[in-house]
Amino acid sequence: MLRPEEAQRPYTVTELANEIRRELRPLTALLVKGEVSGMKRGTAGHFNFSIQDGVSRLDAVLFADEARRVTTLPEDGQVFIFRGRVDFFGKTGRLSFIVDQVEFDDVGKLRARLEELKRRLEAEGAFAPGRKRRLPFLPRAVALLTSPTGAVIHDLQETIWERYPNMGVVVYPVQVQGATSPASIARALRRCNEEALADVIVIARGGGSFEEMYGFNSEVVARAILASRLPVVTALGHTSDRTIADLVADAECRTPTEAGARVVPKKSDLIALLRERGRRLDREAGQRIAREVERLTLKRQRVLQLLPALVRMRSERLARAAADLARLSPVQQVARREEALRERSRRLTAAAMSRLARGRTTLAGRRAAERLERALAKRFDVARSTLGHRRQQLIAFSPESVLARGYSITQDAETGAVLRSSADTAVKRKLRIRLAAGHLGARVEEVEQ
Amino acid sequence: MNDELTYEKALEKLDEKLKLLEDGDLSLEDALKAVDEARVYLKVCTERLEAARHKIEIRPETAEE
């Protein structure tokens, strides 16, 4: 403060203002708790507002650089703990609290809000495995959403190119912490989908405290991930809690290295796999042809083997046909029938002989010799009388008996032929006429028909 | 048709043809056709491996909302 002896010369306003600033300098790294009101964003990205506790009011400013770093942007009516210093601005004559950090008054309340958001998203099915998009097997390029200054870009790029030397990487720089991070991440996600320069998105940062990870627990980021057409992979570092971004993402990794291995296959593996397929294809094609050649060879051999047999079969059939033909010829048939007749006659003779022998045996068996003789004698008598009768008949029919009844037989004297008709002779032919007793020689005088 | 095929799809097709061939039920004509088709898919796969461009591109944020 000014001492009385120095007050003799009046200060200029600027001098006093500077003096006030100097005196306020110890008031740095202060924590002040109060409610926000009159929040306004200036053209340069600075935020102006008031912090109040119902009795007193303090002007406050959050510069643009700081605003990007803070975990959350203060809003009217919310109570925060602000860290900062007090400064006096000579130009405006106002005293302001320059904020460099904003903390929630009650982390418990924030966690409760977070749990409520989780429940809501879960009820919508936002975490369901069935909803998750499949990562492409081989992306054309990988989009990386991360802080432009961190080591994350380097780590991910190294992993990706080690695995796949010609993979493309498209970096979308985003605010990974601070009040502006949710909007920044959501914007970048939308751009990725619109520009479609890559087939998969990796959101990465190097871990952090619960407050620092605030953006990844915001509904804005969750909705942007859910709305993304391209699959999203998170790599948010080793944190104690999984963020909502991790829960709604299509795959969740911890480090950029892990994410790189997850989104990009090893090119050497793919090349080896294709070579193996190529070899199998060549082998199959070769074997198929070889099998066909073998089949043809076998068929040819079979034909060659079968040929003589086929010829033999044909000639045998021919021989059989010739035999059939011969068997059917008339000469053969007559010969066969003669043979059959001879066979039958042999069988007949044999049968008769055996029958006779049997009869003879029977007769002998019955001692019928006398009866036989008697029967024979009787049969002789009958035969004799029949014979006598027959002789009488014979005599009655003999030419002599006919001649005796006055008939004569006229024969041609030269040929001896018996004449039955006048036409059998001619005039002057010599005739011999046989009478019952004696012959007459005669000559034909006249022939009457 | 080849422009729409991803590496993965082409590989799937290639494996289908290989399986058909390895099952050995194909006629000679069909087998030769399958071999030709499989070779096309193999070529597509190889082309896809080389299709990516090795580069890193930075897409800075445009003006903030």
JSON list of N, CA, C and O in Angstrom, two decimals, chain A residues 138-176:
[
{"chain": "A", "resi": 138, "resn": "LEU", "atom": "N", "xyz": [-9.22, -56.14, -44.59]},
{"chain": "A", "resi": 138, "resn": "LEU", "atom": "CA", "xyz": [-8.05, -55.41, -45.12]},
{"chain": "A", "resi": 138, "resn": "LEU", "atom": "C", "xyz": [-8.52, -54.02, -45.53]},
{"chain": "A", "resi": 138, "resn": "LEU", "atom": "O", "xyz": [-9.06, -53.85, -46.62]},
{"chain": "A", "resi": 139, "resn": "PRO", "atom": "N", "xyz": [-8.32, -52.99, -44.65]},
{"chain": "A", "resi": 139, "resn": "PRO", "atom": "CA", "xyz": [-8.75, -51.63, -45.01]},
{"chain": "A", "resi": 139, "resn": "PRO", "atom": "C", "xyz": [-7.81, -51.05, -46.06]},
{"chain": "A", "resi": 139, "resn": "PRO", "atom": "O", "xyz": [-6.66, -51.45, -46.16]},
{"chain": "A", "resi": 140, "resn": "ARG", "atom": "N", "xyz": [-8.34, -50.11, -46.84]},
{"chain": "A", "resi": 140, "resn": "ARG", "atom": "CA", "xyz": [-7.48, -49.40, -47.80]},
{"chain": "A", "resi": 140, "resn": "ARG", "atom": "C", "xyz": [-6.60, -48.42, -47.05]},
{"chain": "A", "resi": 140, "resn": "ARG", "atom": "O", "xyz": [-5.47, -48.17, -47.41]},
{"chain": "A", "resi": 141, "resn": "ALA", "atom": "N", "xyz": [-7.20, -47.80, -46.02]},
{"chain": "A", "resi": 141, "resn": "ALA", "atom": "CA", "xyz": [-6.46, -46.85, -45.19]},
{"chain": "A", "resi": 141, "resn": "ALA", "atom": "C", "xyz": [-7.11, -46.81, -43.82]},
{"chain": "A", "resi": 141, "resn": "ALA", "atom": "O", "xyz": [-8.26, -47.22, -43.67]},
{"chain": "A", "resi": 142, "resn": "VAL", "atom": "N", "xyz": [-6.35, -46.33, -42.83]},
{"chain": "A", "resi": 142, "resn": "VAL", "atom": "CA", "xyz": [-6.85, -46.25, -41.46]},
{"chain": "A", "resi": 142, "resn": "VAL", "atom": "C", "xyz": [-6.96, -44.77, -41.07]},
{"chain": "A", "resi": 142, "resn": "VAL", "atom": "O", "xyz": [-6.01, -44.01, -41.28]},
{"chain": "A", "resi": 143, "resn": "ALA", "atom": "N", "xyz": [-8.12, -44.38, -40.53]},
{"chain": "A", "resi": 143, "resn": "ALA", "atom": "CA", "xyz": [-8.26, -43.00, -40.04]},
{"chain": "A", "resi": 143, "resn": "ALA", "atom": "C", "xyz": [-7.90, -42.99, -38.57]},
{"chain": "A", "resi": 143, "resn": "ALA", "atom": "O", "xyz": [-8.30, -43.89, -37.83]},
{"chain": "A", "resi": 144, "resn": "LEU", "atom": "N", "xyz": [-7.13, -41.98, -38.18]},
{"chain": "A", "resi": 144, "resn": "LEU", "atom": "CA", "xyz": [-6.69, -41.89, -36.79]},
{"chain": "A", "resi": 144, "resn": "LEU", "atom": "C", "xyz": [-7.16, -40.56, -36.22]},
{"chain": "A", "resi": 144, "resn": "LEU", "atom": "O", "xyz": [-6.80, -39.49, -36.72]},
{"chain": "A", "resi": 145, "resn": "LEU", "atom": "N", "xyz": [-7.99, -40.63, -35.18]},
{"chain": "A", "resi": 145, "resn": "LEU", "atom": "CA", "xyz": [-8.45, -39.43, -34.50]},
{"chain": "A", "resi": 145, "resn": "LEU", "atom": "C", "xyz": [-7.67, -39.31, -33.20]},
{"chain": "A", "resi": 145, "resn": "LEU", "atom": "O", "xyz": [-7.86, -40.11, -32.28]},
{"chain": "A", "resi": 146, "resn": "THR", "atom": "N", "xyz": [-6.83, -38.32, -33.13]},
{"chain": "A", "resi": 146, "resn": "THR", "atom": "CA", "xyz": [-6.01, -38.17, -31.91]},
{"chain": "A", "resi": 146, "resn": "THR", "atom": "C", "xyz": [-5.45, -36.76, -31.82]},
{"chain": "A", "resi": 146, "resn": "THR", "atom": "O", "xyz": [-5.62, -35.94, -32.72]},
{"chain": "A", "resi": 147, "resn": "SER", "atom": "N", "xyz": [-4.77, -36.51, -30.72]},
{"chain": "A", "resi": 147, "resn": "SER", "atom": "CA", "xyz": [-4.12, -35.22, -30.52]},
{"chain": "A", "resi": 147, "resn": "SER", "atom": "C", "xyz": [-2.98, -35.08, -31.52]},
{"chain": "A", "resi": 147, "resn": "SER", "atom": "O", "xyz": [-2.21, -36.02, -31.71]},
{"chain": "A", "resi": 148, "resn": "PRO", "atom": "N", "xyz": [-2.87, -33.96, -32.19]},
{"chain": "A", "resi": 148, "resn": "PRO", "atom": "CA", "xyz": [-1.82, -33.81, -33.20]},
{"chain": "A", "resi": 148, "resn": "PRO", "atom": "C", "xyz": [-0.43, -33.79, -32.59]},
{"chain": "A", "resi": 148, "resn": "PRO", "atom": "O", "xyz": [0.55, -33.95, -33.30]},
{"chain": "A", "resi": 149, "resn": "THR", "atom": "N", "xyz": [-0.35, -33.59, -31.28]},
{"chain": "A", "resi": 149, "resn": "THR", "atom": "CA", "xyz": [0.97, -33.41, -30.68]},
{"chain": "A", "resi": 149, "resn": "THR", "atom": "C", "xyz": [1.49, -34.64, -29.95]},
{"chain": "A", "resi": 149, "resn": "THR", "atom": "O", "xyz": [2.66, -34.73, -29.66]},
{"chain": "A", "resi": 150, "resn": "GLY", "atom": "N", "xyz": [0.65, -35.58, -29.66]},
{"chain": "A", "resi": 150, "resn": "GLY", "atom": "CA", "xyz": [1.08, -36.71, -28.83]},
{"chain": "A", "resi": 150, "resn": "GLY", "atom": "C", "xyz": [1.95, -37.71, -29.57]},
{"chain": "A", "resi": 150, "resn": "GLY", "atom": "O", "xyz": [2.23, -37.58, -30.77]},
{"chain": "A", "resi": 151, "resn": "ALA", "atom": "N", "xyz": [2.40, -38.73, -28.85]},
{"chain": "A", "resi": 151, "resn": "ALA", "atom": "CA", "xyz": [3.22, -39.79, -29.42]},
{"chain": "A", "resi": 151, "resn": "ALA", "atom": "C", "xyz": [2.35, -40.85, -30.10]},
{"chain": "A", "resi": 151, "resn": "ALA", "atom": "O", "xyz": [2.86, -41.74, -30.77]},
{"chain": "A", "resi": 152, "resn": "VAL", "atom": "N", "xyz": [1.02, -40.68, -29.93]},
{"chain": "A", "resi": 152, "resn": "VAL", "atom": "CA", "xyz": [0.08, -41.68, -30.45]},
{"chain": "A", "resi": 152, "resn": "VAL", "atom": "C", "xyz": [0.21, -41.87, -31.95]},
{"chain": "A", "resi": 152, "resn": "VAL", "atom": "O", "xyz": [0.27, -43.00, -32.44]},
{"chain": "A", "resi": 153, "resn": "ILE", "atom": "N", "xyz": [0.31, -40.75, -32.67]},
{"chain": "A", "resi": 153, "resn": "ILE", "atom": "CA", "xyz": [0.39, -40.83, -34.14]},
{"chain": "A", "resi": 153, "resn": "ILE", "atom": "C", "xyz": [1.59, -41.68, -34.53]},
{"chain": "A", "resi": 153, "resn": "ILE", "atom": "O", "xyz": [1.49, -42.60, -35.34]},
{"chain": "A", "resi": 154, "resn": "HIS", "atom": "N", "xyz": [2.72, -41.36, -33.91]},
{"chain": "A", "resi": 154, "resn": "HIS", "atom": "CA", "xyz": [3.96, -42.06, -34.22]},
{"chain": "A", "resi": 154, "resn": "HIS", "atom": "C", "xyz": [3.84, -43.56, -33.93]},
{"chain": "A", "resi": 154, "resn": "HIS", "atom": "O", "xyz": [4.19, -44.40, -34.76]},
{"chain": "A", "resi": 155, "resn": "ASP", "atom": "N", "xyz": [3.32, -43.90, -32.75]},
{"chain": "A", "resi": 155, "resn": "ASP", "atom": "CA", "xyz": [3.18, -45.31, -32.34]},
{"chain": "A", "resi": 155, "resn": "ASP", "atom": "C", "xyz": [2.29, -46.08, -33.32]},
{"chain": "A", "resi": 155, "resn": "ASP", "atom": "O", "xyz": [2.64, -47.18, -33.76]},
{"chain": "A", "resi": 156, "resn": "LEU", "atom": "N", "xyz": [1.16, -45.49, -33.63]},
{"chain": "A", "resi": 156, "resn": "LEU", "atom": "CA", "xyz": [0.20, -46.20, -34.48]},
{"chain": "A", "resi": 156, "resn": "LEU", "atom": "C", "xyz": [0.76, -46.38, -35.89]},
{"chain": "A", "resi": 156, "resn": "LEU", "atom": "O", "xyz": [0.68, -47.46, -36.48]},
{"chain": "A", "resi": 157, "resn": "GLN", "atom": "N", "xyz": [1.35, -45.30, -36.40]},
{"chain": "A", "resi": 157, "resn": "GLN", "atom": "CA", "xyz": [1.91, -45.33, -37.74]},
{"chain": "A", "resi": 157, "resn": "GLN", "atom": "C", "xyz": [3.01, -46.40, -37.83]},
{"chain": "A", "resi": 157, "resn": "GLN", "atom": "O", "xyz": [3.07, -47.16, -38.80]},
{"chain": "A", "resi": 158, "resn": "GLU", "atom": "N", "xyz": [3.83, -46.47, -36.81]},
{"chain": "A", "resi": 158, "resn": "GLU", "atom": "CA", "xyz": [4.92, -47.44, -36.80]},
{"chain": "A", "resi": 158, "resn": "GLU", "atom": "C", "xyz": [4.38, -48.87, -36.81]},
{"chain": "A", "resi": 158, "resn": "GLU", "atom": "O", "xyz": [4.82, -49.71, -37.59]},
{"chain": "A", "resi": 159, "resn": "THR", "atom": "N", "xyz": [3.41, -49.11, -35.93]},
{"chain": "A", "resi": 159, "resn": "THR", "atom": "CA", "xyz": [2.80, -50.45, -35.86]},
{"chain": "A", "resi": 159, "resn": "THR", "atom": "C", "xyz": [2.19, -50.83, -37.21]},
{"chain": "A", "resi": 159, "resn": "THR", "atom": "O", "xyz": [2.39, -51.93, -37.72]},
{"chain": "A", "resi": 160, "resn": "ILE", "atom": "N", "xyz": [1.42, -49.90, -37.76]},
{"chain": "A", "resi": 160, "resn": "ILE", "atom": "CA", "xyz": [0.71, -50.20, -39.01]},
{"chain": "A", "resi": 160, "resn": "ILE", "atom": "C", "xyz": [1.71, -50.48, -40.13]},
{"chain": "A", "resi": 160, "resn": "ILE", "atom": "O", "xyz": [1.58, -51.47, -40.85]},
{"chain": "A", "resi": 161, "resn": "TRP", "atom": "N", "xyz": [2.72, -49.64, -40.28]},
{"chain": "A", "resi": 161, "resn": "TRP", "atom": "CA", "xyz": [3.64, -49.81, -41.41]},
{"chain": "A", "resi": 161, "resn": "TRP", "atom": "C", "xyz": [4.57, -51.00, -41.23]},
{"chain": "A", "resi": 161, "resn": "TRP", "atom": "O", "xyz": [5.07, -51.55, -42.20]},
{"chain": "A", "resi": 162, "resn": "GLU", "atom": "N", "xyz": [4.79, -51.36, -39.97]},
{"chain": "A", "resi": 162, "resn": "GLU", "atom": "CA", "xyz": [5.59, -52.57, -39.74]},
{"chain": "A", "resi": 162, "resn": "GLU", "atom": "C", "xyz": [4.81, -53.80, -40.22]},
{"chain": "A", "resi": 162, "resn": "GLU", "atom": "O", "xyz": [5.36, -54.71, -40.81]},
{"chain": "A", "resi": 163, "resn": "ARG", "atom": "N", "xyz": [3.51, -53.76, -39.96]},
{"chain": "A", "resi": 163, "resn": "ARG", "atom": "CA", "xyz": [2.67, -54.89, -40.37]},
{"chain": "A", "resi": 163, "resn": "ARG", "atom": "C", "xyz": [2.32, -54.84, -41.85]},
{"chain": "A", "resi": 163, "resn": "ARG", "atom": "O", "xyz": [2.23, -55.86, -42.51]},
{"chain": "A", "resi": 164, "resn": "TYR", "atom": "N", "xyz": [2.09, -53.62, -42.33]},
{"chain": "A", "resi": 164, "resn": "TYR", "atom": "CA", "xyz": [1.62, -53.46, -43.70]},
{"chain": "A", "resi": 164, "resn": "TYR", "atom": "C", "xyz": [2.27, -52.24, -44.32]},
{"chain": "A", "resi": 164, "resn": "TYR", "atom": "O", "xyz": [1.76, -51.12, -44.23]},
{"chain": "A", "resi": 165, "resn": "PRO", "atom": "N", "xyz": [3.41, -52.43, -44.98]},
{"chain": "A", "resi": 165, "resn": "PRO", "atom": "CA", "xyz": [4.25, -51.29, -45.40]},
{"chain": "A", "resi": 165, "resn": "PRO", "atom": "C", "xyz": [3.55, -50.29, -46.32]},
{"chain": "A", "resi": 165, "resn": "PRO", "atom": "O", "xyz": [3.94, -49.14, -46.32]},
{"chain": "A", "resi": 166, "resn": "ASN", "atom": "N", "xyz": [2.56, -50.70, -47.10]},
{"chain": "A", "resi": 166, "resn": "ASN", "atom": "CA", "xyz": [1.95, -49.70, -47.98]},
{"chain": "A", "resi": 166, "resn": "ASN", "atom": "C", "xyz": [0.54, -49.27, -47.53]},
{"chain": "A", "resi": 166, "resn": "ASN", "atom": "O", "xyz": [-0.25, -48.80, -48.32]},
{"chain": "A", "resi": 167, "resn": "MET", "atom": "N", "xyz": [0.27, -49.40, -46.21]},
{"chain": "A", "resi": 167, "resn": "MET", "atom": "CA", "xyz": [-1.04, -48.98, -45.72]},
{"chain": "A", "resi": 167, "resn": "MET", "atom": "C", "xyz": [-1.10, -47.45, -45.60]},
{"chain": "A", "resi": 167, "resn": "MET", "atom": "O", "xyz": [-0.14, -46.82, -45.20]},
{"chain": "A", "resi": 168, "resn": "GLY", "atom": "N", "xyz": [-2.26, -46.91, -45.96]},
{"chain": "A", "resi": 168, "resn": "GLY", "atom": "CA", "xyz": [-2.44, -45.46, -45.84]},
{"chain": "A", "resi": 168, "resn": "GLY", "atom": "C", "xyz": [-2.95, -45.10, -44.44]},
{"chain": "A", "resi": 168, "resn": "GLY", "atom": "O", "xyz": [-3.72, -45.84, -43.86]},
{"chain": "A", "resi": 169, "resn": "VAL", "atom": "N", "xyz": [-2.49, -43.96, -43.93]},
{"chain": "A", "resi": 169, "resn": "VAL", "atom": "CA", "xyz": [-2.95, -43.48, -42.62]},
{"chain": "A", "resi": 169, "resn": "VAL", "atom": "C", "xyz": [-3.46, -42.04, -42.80]},
{"chain": "A", "resi": 169, "resn": "VAL", "atom": "O", "xyz": [-2.76, -41.20, -43.37]},
{"chain": "A", "resi": 170, "resn": "VAL", "atom": "N", "xyz": [-4.70, -41.80, -42.39]},
{"chain": "A", "resi": 170, "resn": "VAL", "atom": "CA", "xyz": [-5.25, -40.45, -42.48]},
{"chain": "A", "resi": 170, "resn": "VAL", "atom": "C", "xyz": [-5.48, -39.94, -41.06]},
{"chain": "A", "resi": 170, "resn": "VAL", "atom": "O", "xyz": [-6.21, -40.58, -40.29]},
{"chain": "A", "resi": 171, "resn": "VAL", "atom": "N", "xyz": [-4.80, -38.86, -40.72]},
{"chain": "A", "resi": 171, "resn": "VAL", "atom": "CA", "xyz": [-4.90, -38.35, -39.34]},
{"chain": "A", "resi": 171, "resn": "VAL", "atom": "C", "xyz": [-5.91, -37.21, -39.27]},
{"chain": "A", "resi": 171, "resn": "VAL", "atom": "O", "xyz": [-5.84, -36.26, -40.06]},
{"chain": "A", "resi": 172, "resn": "TYR", "atom": "N", "xyz": [-6.85, -37.32, -38.35]},
{"chain": "A", "resi": 172, "resn": "TYR", "atom": "CA", "xyz": [-7.77, -36.22, -38.05]},
{"chain": "A", "resi": 172, "resn": "TYR", "atom": "C", "xyz": [-7.40, -35.69, -36.66]},
{"chain": "A", "resi": 172, "resn": "TYR", "atom": "O", "xyz": [-7.72, -36.34, -35.67]},
{"chain": "A", "resi": 173, "resn": "PRO", "atom": "N", "xyz": [-6.72, -34.55, -36.59]},
{"chain": "A", "resi": 173, "resn": "PRO", "atom": "CA", "xyz": [-6.34, -34.02, -35.27]},
{"chain": "A", "resi": 173, "resn": "PRO", "atom": "C", "xyz": [-7.60, -33.62, -34.50]},
{"chain": "A", "resi": 173, "resn": "PRO", "atom": "O", "xyz": [-8.49, -32.97, -35.07]},
{"chain": "A", "resi": 174, "resn": "VAL", "atom": "N", "xyz": [-7.69, -34.02, -33.24]},
{"chain": "A", "resi": 174, "resn": "VAL", "atom": "CA", "xyz": [-8.86, -33.66, -32.41]},
{"chain": "A", "resi": 174, "resn": "VAL", "atom": "C", "xyz": [-8.38, -33.25, -31.02]},
{"chain": "A", "resi": 174, "resn": "VAL", "atom": "O", "xyz": [-7.26, -33.56, -30.61]},
{"chain": "A", "resi": 175, "resn": "GLN", "atom": "N", "xyz": [-9.26, -32.57, -30.30]},
{"chain": "A", "resi": 175, "resn": "GLN", "atom": "CA", "xyz": [-9.01, -32.26, -28.90]},
{"chain": "A", "resi": 175, "resn": "GLN", "atom": "C", "xyz": [-9.35, -33.52, -28.11]},
{"chain": "A", "resi": 175, "resn": "GLN", "atom": "O", "xyz": [-10.49, -33.96, -28.13]},
{"chain": "A", "resi": 176, "resn": "VAL", "atom": "N", "xyz": [-8.36, -34.12, -27.46]},
{"chain": "A", "resi": 176, "resn": "VAL", "atom": "CA", "xyz": [-8.65, -35.36, -26.74]},
{"chain": "A", "resi": 176, "resn": "VAL", "atom": "C", "xyz": [-8.97, -35.09, -25.27]},
{"chain": "A", "resi": 176, "resn": "VAL", "atom": "O", "xyz": [-9.29, -36.00, -24.52]}
]
